[in-house]
mmCIF file of C-alpha atoms and ligand atoms in Angstrom:
data_model
loop_
_atom_site.group_PDB
_atom_site.id
_atom_site.type_symbol
_atom_site.label_atom_id
_atom_site.label_comp_id
_atom_site.label_asym_id
_atom_site.label_seq_id
_atom_site.Cartn_x
_atom_site.Cartn_y
_atom_site.Cartn_z
ATOM 1 C CA MET A 1 -10.245 -24.220 8.451
ATOM 2 C CA LYS A 2 -11.088 -20.794 9.900
ATOM 3 C CA LEU A 3 -14.757 -19.805 9.993
ATOM 4 C CA VAL A 4 -15.115 -16.152 9.104
ATOM 5 C CA GLU A 5 -18.334 -14.138 8.920
ATOM 6 C CA THR A 6 -17.237 -10.547 8.376
ATOM 7 C CA VAL A 7 -15.107 -8.704 5.848
ATOM 8 C CA ALA A 8 -12.977 -7.294 8.677
ATOM 9 C CA ALA A 9 -12.146 -10.795 9.941
ATOM 10 C CA LEU A 10 -11.546 -11.987 6.382
ATOM 11 C CA GLU A 11 -9.064 -9.174 5.785
ATOM 12 C CA VAL A 12 -6.996 -10.258 8.787
ATOM 13 C CA GLU A 13 -6.678 -13.761 7.294
ATOM 14 C CA LEU A 14 -5.944 -12.459 3.804
ATOM 15 C CA ASP A 15 -3.277 -10.008 5.007
ATOM 16 C CA ALA A 16 -1.477 -12.792 6.884
ATOM 17 C CA ALA A 17 -1.696 -15.120 3.885
ATOM 18 C CA ARG A 18 -0.331 -12.462 1.513
ATOM 19 C CA ALA A 19 2.494 -11.647 3.925
ATOM 20 C CA ALA A 20 3.384 -15.358 3.858
ATOM 21 C CA GLY A 21 3.579 -15.221 0.046
ATOM 22 C CA LYS A 22 0.389 -17.195 -0.547
ATOM 23 C CA THR A 23 -1.810 -16.992 -3.641
ATOM 24 C CA ILE A 24 -5.430 -16.217 -2.805
ATOM 25 C CA VAL A 25 -7.802 -18.646 -4.511
ATOM 26 C CA LEU A 26 -11.523 -17.961 -4.177
ATOM 27 C CA VAL A 27 -14.175 -20.675 -4.470
ATOM 28 C CA PRO A 28 -17.606 -18.980 -4.345
ATOM 29 C CA THR A 29 -20.576 -21.267 -3.611
ATOM 30 C CA MET A 30 -24.082 -21.215 -2.241
ATOM 31 C CA GLY A 31 -23.413 -24.227 -0.021
ATOM 32 C CA ALA A 32 -25.381 -27.514 0.109
ATOM 33 C CA LEU A 33 -22.036 -28.967 -0.842
ATOM 34 C CA HIS A 34 -21.795 -32.057 -3.028
ATOM 35 C CA GLU A 35 -18.945 -33.752 -4.886
ATOM 36 C CA GLY A 36 -19.041 -31.048 -7.551
ATOM 37 C CA HIS A 37 -18.067 -28.435 -4.962
ATOM 38 C CA LEU A 38 -15.374 -30.686 -3.526
ATOM 39 C CA SER A 39 -13.849 -30.925 -6.988
ATOM 40 C CA LEU A 40 -13.718 -27.100 -7.052
ATOM 41 C CA ILE A 41 -11.646 -27.241 -3.854
ATOM 42 C CA GLU A 42 -9.375 -29.900 -5.374
ATOM 43 C CA GLU A 43 -8.801 -27.619 -8.366
ATOM 44 C CA ALA A 44 -8.125 -24.686 -6.045
ATOM 45 C CA ASN A 45 -5.565 -26.740 -4.110
ATOM 46 C CA GLN A 46 -3.628 -27.409 -7.330
ATOM 47 C CA VAL A 47 -2.584 -23.741 -7.451
ATOM 48 C CA ALA A 48 0.962 -23.313 -6.124
ATOM 49 C CA ASP A 49 1.005 -21.847 -2.589
ATOM 50 C CA ALA A 50 -2.773 -21.638 -2.592
ATOM 51 C CA PHE A 51 -4.627 -19.996 0.262
ATOM 52 C CA VAL A 52 -8.136 -21.235 -0.476
ATOM 53 C CA VAL A 53 -11.102 -19.126 0.591
ATOM 54 C CA MET A 54 -14.442 -20.827 0.088
ATOM 55 C CA SER A 55 -17.549 -18.714 0.451
ATOM 56 C CA ILE A 56 -21.034 -19.944 1.206
ATOM 57 C CA PHE A 57 -23.749 -17.382 0.595
ATOM 58 C CA VAL A 58 -27.234 -18.030 -0.750
ATOM 59 C CA ASN A 59 -27.510 -14.833 -2.747
ATOM 60 C CA PRO A 60 -31.078 -13.436 -2.631
ATOM 61 C CA THR A 61 -30.674 -11.142 -5.648
ATOM 62 C CA GLN A 62 -30.023 -13.970 -8.088
ATOM 63 C CA PHE A 63 -33.366 -15.625 -7.343
ATOM 64 C CA GLY A 64 -36.418 -14.201 -9.077
ATOM 65 C CA LYS A 65 -39.963 -13.991 -7.725
ATOM 66 C CA GLY A 66 -41.445 -17.473 -7.489
ATOM 67 C CA GLU A 67 -38.004 -19.104 -7.700
ATOM 68 C CA ASP A 68 -36.634 -21.451 -5.070
ATOM 69 C CA PHE A 69 -34.789 -18.954 -2.813
ATOM 70 C CA GLU A 70 -36.810 -19.985 0.250
ATOM 71 C CA ARG A 71 -36.447 -23.690 -0.355
ATOM 72 C CA TYR A 72 -32.835 -23.559 -1.612
ATOM 73 C CA PRO A 73 -31.044 -26.051 0.674
ATOM 74 C CA ARG A 74 -29.150 -24.408 3.546
ATOM 75 C CA THR A 75 -26.996 -27.031 5.223
ATOM 76 C CA LEU A 76 -24.185 -25.021 6.810
ATOM 77 C CA ALA A 77 -23.536 -27.383 9.752
ATOM 78 C CA THR A 78 -23.240 -30.391 7.411
ATOM 79 C CA ASP A 79 -21.172 -28.367 4.942
ATOM 80 C CA ILE A 80 -18.691 -27.457 7.706
ATOM 81 C CA GLU A 81 -18.493 -31.091 8.770
ATOM 82 C CA VAL A 82 -17.857 -32.235 5.179
ATOM 83 C CA LEU A 83 -15.170 -29.584 4.680
ATOM 84 C CA SER A 84 -13.390 -30.275 7.936
ATOM 85 C CA LYS A 85 -13.037 -33.954 7.011
ATOM 86 C CA LEU A 86 -11.205 -33.157 3.770
ATOM 87 C CA ALA A 87 -7.503 -33.975 3.545
ATOM 88 C CA GLN A 88 -7.054 -30.401 2.281
ATOM 89 C CA ALA A 89 -9.872 -28.223 3.582
ATOM 90 C CA PRO A 90 -10.071 -24.557 2.529
ATOM 91 C CA ALA A 91 -7.997 -22.262 4.762
ATOM 92 C CA VAL A 92 -11.049 -20.042 5.290
ATOM 93 C CA LEU A 93 -14.785 -20.596 5.061
ATOM 94 C CA PHE A 94 -16.390 -17.189 4.580
ATOM 95 C CA THR A 95 -20.125 -16.949 5.330
ATOM 96 C CA PRO A 96 -21.116 -13.267 5.270
ATOM 97 C CA ALA A 97 -24.556 -12.054 6.386
ATOM 98 C CA VAL A 98 -26.959 -10.527 3.857
ATOM 99 C CA GLU A 99 -26.529 -7.102 5.541
ATOM 100 C CA GLU A 100 -22.784 -7.207 4.971
ATOM 101 C CA VAL A 101 -23.102 -8.033 1.282
ATOM 102 C CA TYR A 102 -26.026 -5.646 0.718
ATOM 103 C CA PRO A 103 -25.551 -2.712 3.146
ATOM 104 C CA ALA A 104 -27.948 -0.558 1.093
ATOM 105 C CA GLY A 105 -30.658 -3.244 1.312
ATOM 106 C CA LEU A 106 -31.937 -5.768 -1.164
ATOM 107 C CA ASP A 107 -34.089 -3.250 -3.025
ATOM 108 C CA ALA A 108 -31.170 -0.989 -3.955
ATOM 109 C CA PRO A 109 -30.526 -1.081 -7.714
ATOM 110 C CA LEU A 110 -27.760 -3.402 -8.909
ATOM 111 C CA LYS A 111 -25.108 -2.274 -11.356
ATOM 112 C CA PRO A 112 -26.244 -3.623 -14.758
ATOM 113 C CA ARG A 113 -23.578 -5.882 -16.210
ATOM 114 C CA ALA A 114 -25.164 -8.789 -18.035
ATOM 115 C CA GLY A 115 -26.408 -6.765 -21.036
ATOM 116 C CA ALA A 116 -28.121 -8.714 -23.822
ATOM 117 C CA LEU A 117 -26.721 -11.992 -22.507
ATOM 118 C CA GLY A 118 -28.758 -11.492 -19.351
ATOM 119 C CA SER A 119 -31.971 -12.098 -21.274
ATOM 120 C CA VAL A 120 -31.188 -15.156 -23.382
ATOM 121 C CA PHE A 121 -31.171 -18.856 -22.444
ATOM 122 C CA GLU A 122 -31.148 -18.936 -18.606
ATOM 123 C CA GLY A 123 -31.933 -15.223 -18.595
ATOM 124 C CA ILE A 124 -35.339 -15.765 -20.248
ATOM 125 C CA ALA A 125 -36.584 -18.125 -17.562
ATOM 126 C CA ARG A 126 -34.724 -16.306 -14.805
ATOM 127 C CA PRO A 127 -34.979 -12.540 -15.457
ATOM 128 C CA GLY A 128 -32.491 -10.606 -13.320
ATOM 129 C CA HIS A 129 -30.663 -13.772 -12.288
ATOM 130 C CA PHE A 130 -27.380 -12.863 -13.956
ATOM 131 C CA GLU A 131 -27.410 -9.280 -12.645
ATOM 132 C CA GLY A 132 -27.762 -10.645 -9.105
ATOM 133 C CA MET A 133 -25.130 -13.296 -9.699
ATOM 134 C CA LEU A 134 -22.604 -10.862 -11.232
ATOM 135 C CA ASN A 135 -23.266 -8.367 -8.458
ATOM 136 C CA VAL A 136 -22.454 -10.854 -5.714
ATOM 137 C CA VAL A 137 -19.462 -12.357 -7.523
ATOM 138 C CA SER A 138 -18.040 -8.880 -8.055
ATOM 139 C CA TRP A 139 -18.568 -8.173 -4.319
ATOM 140 C CA PHE A 140 -16.658 -11.353 -3.417
ATOM 141 C CA PHE A 141 -13.892 -10.348 -5.849
ATOM 142 C CA GLU A 142 -13.709 -6.854 -4.288
ATOM 143 C CA VAL A 143 -13.447 -8.066 -0.714
ATOM 144 C CA THR A 144 -11.177 -11.057 -1.393
ATOM 145 C CA LYS A 145 -9.031 -9.692 -4.235
ATOM 146 C CA PRO A 146 -8.136 -13.198 -5.371
ATOM 147 C CA GLU A 147 -5.457 -14.014 -7.913
ATOM 148 C CA VAL A 148 -7.467 -17.080 -8.935
ATOM 149 C CA ALA A 149 -11.154 -18.033 -8.725
ATOM 150 C CA VAL A 150 -12.719 -21.410 -9.380
ATOM 151 C CA PHE A 151 -16.150 -21.936 -10.983
ATOM 152 C CA GLY A 152 -17.903 -25.030 -12.280
ATOM 153 C CA ALA A 153 -18.224 -25.542 -16.029
ATOM 154 C CA LYS A 154 -21.845 -26.690 -15.570
ATOM 155 C CA ASP A 155 -23.115 -23.095 -15.431
ATOM 156 C CA ALA A 156 -21.823 -22.127 -18.863
ATOM 157 C CA GLN A 157 -23.593 -18.786 -19.206
ATOM 158 C CA GLN A 158 -22.588 -17.778 -15.679
ATOM 159 C CA LEU A 159 -18.977 -18.656 -16.420
ATOM 160 C CA PHE A 160 -18.988 -16.714 -19.688
ATOM 161 C CA LEU A 161 -20.401 -13.606 -17.984
ATOM 162 C CA ILE A 162 -17.967 -13.822 -15.062
ATOM 163 C CA LYS A 163 -14.992 -14.068 -17.437
ATOM 164 C CA ARG A 164 -16.299 -11.068 -19.363
ATOM 165 C CA MET A 165 -16.720 -9.086 -16.119
ATOM 166 C CA ILE A 166 -13.146 -9.915 -15.092
ATOM 167 C CA HIS A 167 -11.978 -8.590 -18.430
ATOM 168 C CA ARG A 168 -14.132 -5.458 -18.348
ATOM 169 C CA GLU A 169 -13.952 -4.511 -14.675
ATOM 170 C CA PHE A 170 -11.015 -6.295 -13.092
ATOM 171 C CA ASN A 171 -8.415 -5.704 -15.782
ATOM 172 C CA ASP A 172 -7.995 -9.463 -16.318
ATOM 173 C CA SER A 173 -6.369 -9.592 -12.867
ATOM 174 C CA ILE A 174 -8.153 -12.795 -11.793
ATOM 175 C CA ALA A 175 -7.370 -16.117 -13.449
ATOM 176 C CA ILE A 176 -10.348 -18.441 -13.760
ATOM 177 C CA ILE A 177 -10.140 -22.172 -13.247
ATOM 178 C CA GLU A 178 -13.023 -23.817 -15.053
ATOM 179 C CA ALA A 179 -13.761 -27.006 -13.097
ATOM 180 C CA ARG A 180 -15.156 -29.902 -15.102
ATOM 181 C CA THR A 181 -18.729 -30.984 -14.376
ATOM 182 C CA VAL A 182 -18.915 -33.843 -11.877
ATOM 183 C CA ARG A 183 -21.518 -36.439 -12.844
ATOM 184 C CA GLU A 184 -23.484 -39.287 -11.296
ATOM 185 C CA GLU A 185 -22.870 -42.801 -12.649
ATOM 186 C CA ASP A 186 -25.606 -42.247 -15.249
ATOM 187 C CA TYR A 187 -23.992 -38.914 -16.214
ATOM 188 C CA LEU A 188 -26.552 -36.628 -14.590
ATOM 189 C CA ALA A 189 -24.607 -33.495 -13.634
ATOM 190 C CA LYS A 190 -24.349 -33.135 -9.849
ATOM 191 C CA SER A 191 -26.374 -30.223 -8.534
ATOM 192 C CA SER A 192 -27.690 -29.051 -5.182
ATOM 193 C CA ARG A 193 -31.165 -29.138 -6.758
ATOM 194 C CA ASN A 194 -31.006 -32.853 -7.677
ATOM 195 C CA ARG A 195 -32.270 -33.696 -4.200
ATOM 196 C CA PHE A 196 -35.656 -32.271 -5.236
ATOM 197 C CA LEU A 197 -36.109 -34.675 -8.167
ATOM 198 C CA SER A 198 -39.074 -37.036 -7.858
ATOM 199 C CA PRO A 199 -38.362 -40.684 -8.813
ATOM 200 C CA GLU A 200 -39.920 -40.061 -12.271
ATOM 201 C CA ALA A 201 -37.881 -36.897 -12.753
ATOM 202 C CA ARG A 202 -34.702 -38.651 -11.611
ATOM 203 C CA ALA A 203 -35.333 -41.472 -14.099
ATOM 204 C CA TYR A 204 -35.760 -38.920 -16.915
ATOM 205 C CA ALA A 205 -32.767 -36.734 -15.930
ATOM 206 C CA PRO A 206 -29.949 -38.730 -17.647
ATOM 207 C CA ASN A 207 -31.640 -37.885 -20.969
ATOM 208 C CA LEU A 208 -30.062 -34.441 -20.871
ATOM 209 C CA PHE A 209 -26.518 -35.737 -21.187
ATOM 210 C CA ALA A 210 -27.492 -38.615 -23.500
ATOM 211 C CA SER A 211 -29.236 -36.223 -25.911
ATOM 212 C CA MET A 212 -26.288 -33.843 -25.940
ATOM 213 C CA ILE A 213 -23.899 -36.684 -26.767
ATOM 214 C CA GLN A 214 -26.252 -37.812 -29.518
ATOM 215 C CA VAL A 215 -26.284 -34.310 -31.049
ATOM 216 C CA GLN A 216 -22.493 -34.124 -30.797
ATOM 217 C CA GLU A 217 -22.022 -37.500 -32.502
ATOM 218 C CA GLU A 218 -24.462 -36.703 -35.290
ATOM 219 C CA ILE A 219 -22.820 -33.349 -36.032
ATOM 220 C CA ILE A 220 -19.349 -34.878 -35.983
ATOM 221 C CA GLU A 221 -20.606 -37.495 -38.451
ATOM 222 C CA GLY A 222 -21.759 -34.694 -40.768
ATOM 223 C CA GLU A 223 -25.377 -33.968 -39.790
ATOM 224 C CA LEU A 224 -26.457 -30.319 -39.943
ATOM 225 C CA PRO A 225 -26.643 -28.799 -36.431
ATOM 226 C CA THR A 226 -30.239 -27.601 -36.995
ATOM 227 C CA VAL A 227 -31.340 -31.130 -37.934
ATOM 228 C CA ALA A 228 -29.522 -32.825 -35.040
ATOM 229 C CA LEU A 229 -30.933 -30.286 -32.574
ATOM 230 C CA ALA A 230 -34.498 -30.619 -33.861
ATOM 231 C CA LYS A 231 -34.362 -34.386 -33.476
ATOM 232 C CA ALA A 232 -33.022 -34.213 -29.914
ATOM 233 C CA ARG A 233 -35.601 -31.593 -28.941
ATOM 234 C CA THR A 234 -38.442 -33.997 -29.724
ATOM 235 C CA ILE A 235 -36.818 -36.593 -27.467
ATOM 236 C CA LEU A 236 -36.209 -34.201 -24.578
ATOM 237 C CA ASP A 237 -39.576 -32.453 -24.550
ATOM 238 C CA ARG A 238 -41.939 -34.821 -22.742
ATOM 239 C CA PRO A 239 -44.855 -32.964 -21.220
ATOM 240 C CA PRO A 240 -46.250 -33.102 -18.633
ATOM 241 C CA LEU A 241 -43.135 -34.565 -16.921
ATOM 242 C CA ALA A 242 -40.405 -32.673 -18.749
ATOM 243 C CA LYS A 243 -40.663 -29.276 -20.404
ATOM 244 C CA LEU A 244 -37.682 -28.519 -22.619
ATOM 245 C CA ASP A 245 -36.664 -24.895 -22.181
ATOM 246 C CA TYR A 246 -33.807 -24.785 -24.683
ATOM 247 C CA LEU A 247 -31.332 -26.995 -26.480
ATOM 248 C CA ALA A 248 -28.988 -24.717 -28.383
ATOM 249 C CA LEU A 249 -25.526 -24.535 -29.862
ATOM 250 C CA VAL A 250 -23.414 -21.451 -29.280
ATOM 251 C CA ASP A 251 -19.954 -20.343 -30.299
ATOM 252 C CA LYS A 252 -17.983 -20.866 -27.065
ATOM 253 C CA SER A 253 -15.956 -17.704 -27.602
ATOM 254 C CA THR A 254 -18.965 -15.351 -28.003
ATOM 255 C CA PHE A 255 -21.931 -17.260 -26.574
ATOM 256 C CA SER A 256 -23.900 -16.445 -29.762
ATOM 257 C CA PRO A 257 -26.015 -19.105 -31.465
ATOM 258 C CA ILE A 258 -24.207 -20.713 -34.383
ATOM 259 C CA SER A 259 -25.382 -21.346 -37.929
ATOM 260 C CA ASP A 260 -25.082 -24.631 -39.820
ATOM 261 C CA GLU A 261 -21.938 -23.260 -41.510
ATOM 262 C CA PHE A 262 -20.092 -22.701 -38.230
ATOM 263 C CA SER A 263 -16.757 -24.332 -37.549
ATOM 264 C CA GLY A 264 -14.815 -23.996 -34.298
ATOM 265 C CA GLU A 265 -15.379 -24.672 -30.607
ATOM 266 C CA ALA A 266 -19.101 -25.047 -30.001
ATOM 267 C CA GLN A 267 -20.958 -25.328 -26.724
ATOM 268 C CA LEU A 268 -24.199 -27.249 -26.576
ATOM 269 C CA LEU A 269 -26.530 -25.928 -23.865
ATOM 270 C CA VAL A 270 -29.591 -27.595 -22.436
ATOM 271 C CA ALA A 271 -32.207 -26.652 -19.856
ATOM 272 C CA VAL A 272 -35.251 -28.735 -18.965
ATOM 273 C CA VAL A 273 -37.791 -28.283 -16.193
ATOM 274 C CA VAL A 274 -38.492 -31.784 -14.916
ATOM 275 C CA ASP A 275 -41.374 -32.114 -12.491
ATOM 276 C CA GLY A 276 -40.775 -28.548 -11.298
ATOM 277 C CA VAL A 277 -36.977 -28.838 -11.009
ATOM 278 C CA ARG A 278 -34.852 -26.873 -13.442
ATOM 279 C CA LEU A 279 -31.878 -28.876 -14.743
ATOM 280 C CA ILE A 280 -29.132 -27.402 -16.900
ATOM 281 C CA ASP A 281 -26.087 -28.933 -18.502
ATOM 282 C CA ASN A 282 -23.662 -28.366 -21.368
ATOM 283 C CA ILE A 283 -20.855 -29.977 -23.332
ATOM 284 C CA THR A 284 -18.180 -28.473 -25.540
ATOM 285 C CA PHE A 285 -16.923 -29.946 -28.788
ATOM 286 C CA TYR A 286 -15.182 -28.925 -31.971
ATOM 287 C CA ILE A 287 -17.047 -28.638 -35.253
ATOM 288 C CA GLN A 288 -14.715 -29.156 -38.217
ATOM 289 C CA GLU A 289 -15.007 -27.258 -41.452
ATOM 290 C CA PRO A 290 -16.777 -29.421 -44.034
ATOM 291 C CA ALA A 291 -14.209 -31.336 -46.143
HETATM 292 O O1 PAF B 1 -22.871 -20.963 -8.991
HETATM 293 C C1 PAF B 1 -23.203 -20.568 -7.852
HETATM 294 O O2 PAF B 1 -23.251 -21.334 -6.897
HETATM 295 C C2 PAF B 1 -23.584 -19.112 -7.652
HETATM 296 O O3 PAF B 1 -24.204 -18.598 -8.781
HETATM 297 C C3 PAF B 1 -22.376 -18.236 -7.246
HETATM 298 C C4 PAF B 1 -21.341 -18.151 -8.339
HETATM 299 C C5 PAF B 1 -21.752 -18.776 -5.970
HETATM 300 C C6 PAF B 1 -22.855 -16.803 -6.968
HETATM 301 O O4 PAF B 1 -23.826 -16.758 -5.979
#
């Protein structure tokens, strides 16, 4: 695994890989690697002739004021150790400096891309988050020019917006691999933020997945989505420990909230702030037309 910090050094690696007929596969991350990230690398390695570039960059513009940018775990030395022990480590680990990603400074305006979707669900609690995220992902796409990029399915709204940006701005030239969410034994989705959960918060956390499965089962058995959601919301919202932010069903193809009459592929989204830690998760399932 080559450690690369600048775009110039990255280009040397990419040129050689392309000359050797490799397919560039980008795995963007913010580090603090856990099994979820390692599964992204496994997915990347499935691509024929893959030349896997993993990036680690804690992107300042996707954290709002009062968010956890300062305390976001930065564990580069451990991350490198973990990666170098893999049977198939990425070919390149790219860790650019803030000045390289943001030459005009962090206060320079970002190109607006998220539109209305930037201010719903995650966007309400995290204003500006998706603009910062799309800005940095587009920068990584520009400098890497990957044929394939791998993102986790856990961040559903992020994934939707990235796919839309690839369509709108990159001419559908990048194929996305949507990596399934890796879970703990009690089905809590793995996340770099889980390390901040207090024992009480950790004990509560499996409720997110359990409630989503309950909603799914009830709807599949014929319950109205609004009724199933309302019931689960009362279970999830447990102040002062857990503050439910949203539990909502969207049409997976448009990310718009669905009505009780909807049939098709639905995505159930949840976000809860548990003892100060924001947890998100989602599942996808098919809602049949009523018989
Ligand atoms: O999902 C993440 O880790 C980040 O949002 C990403 C895509 C690496 C952009 O900073």
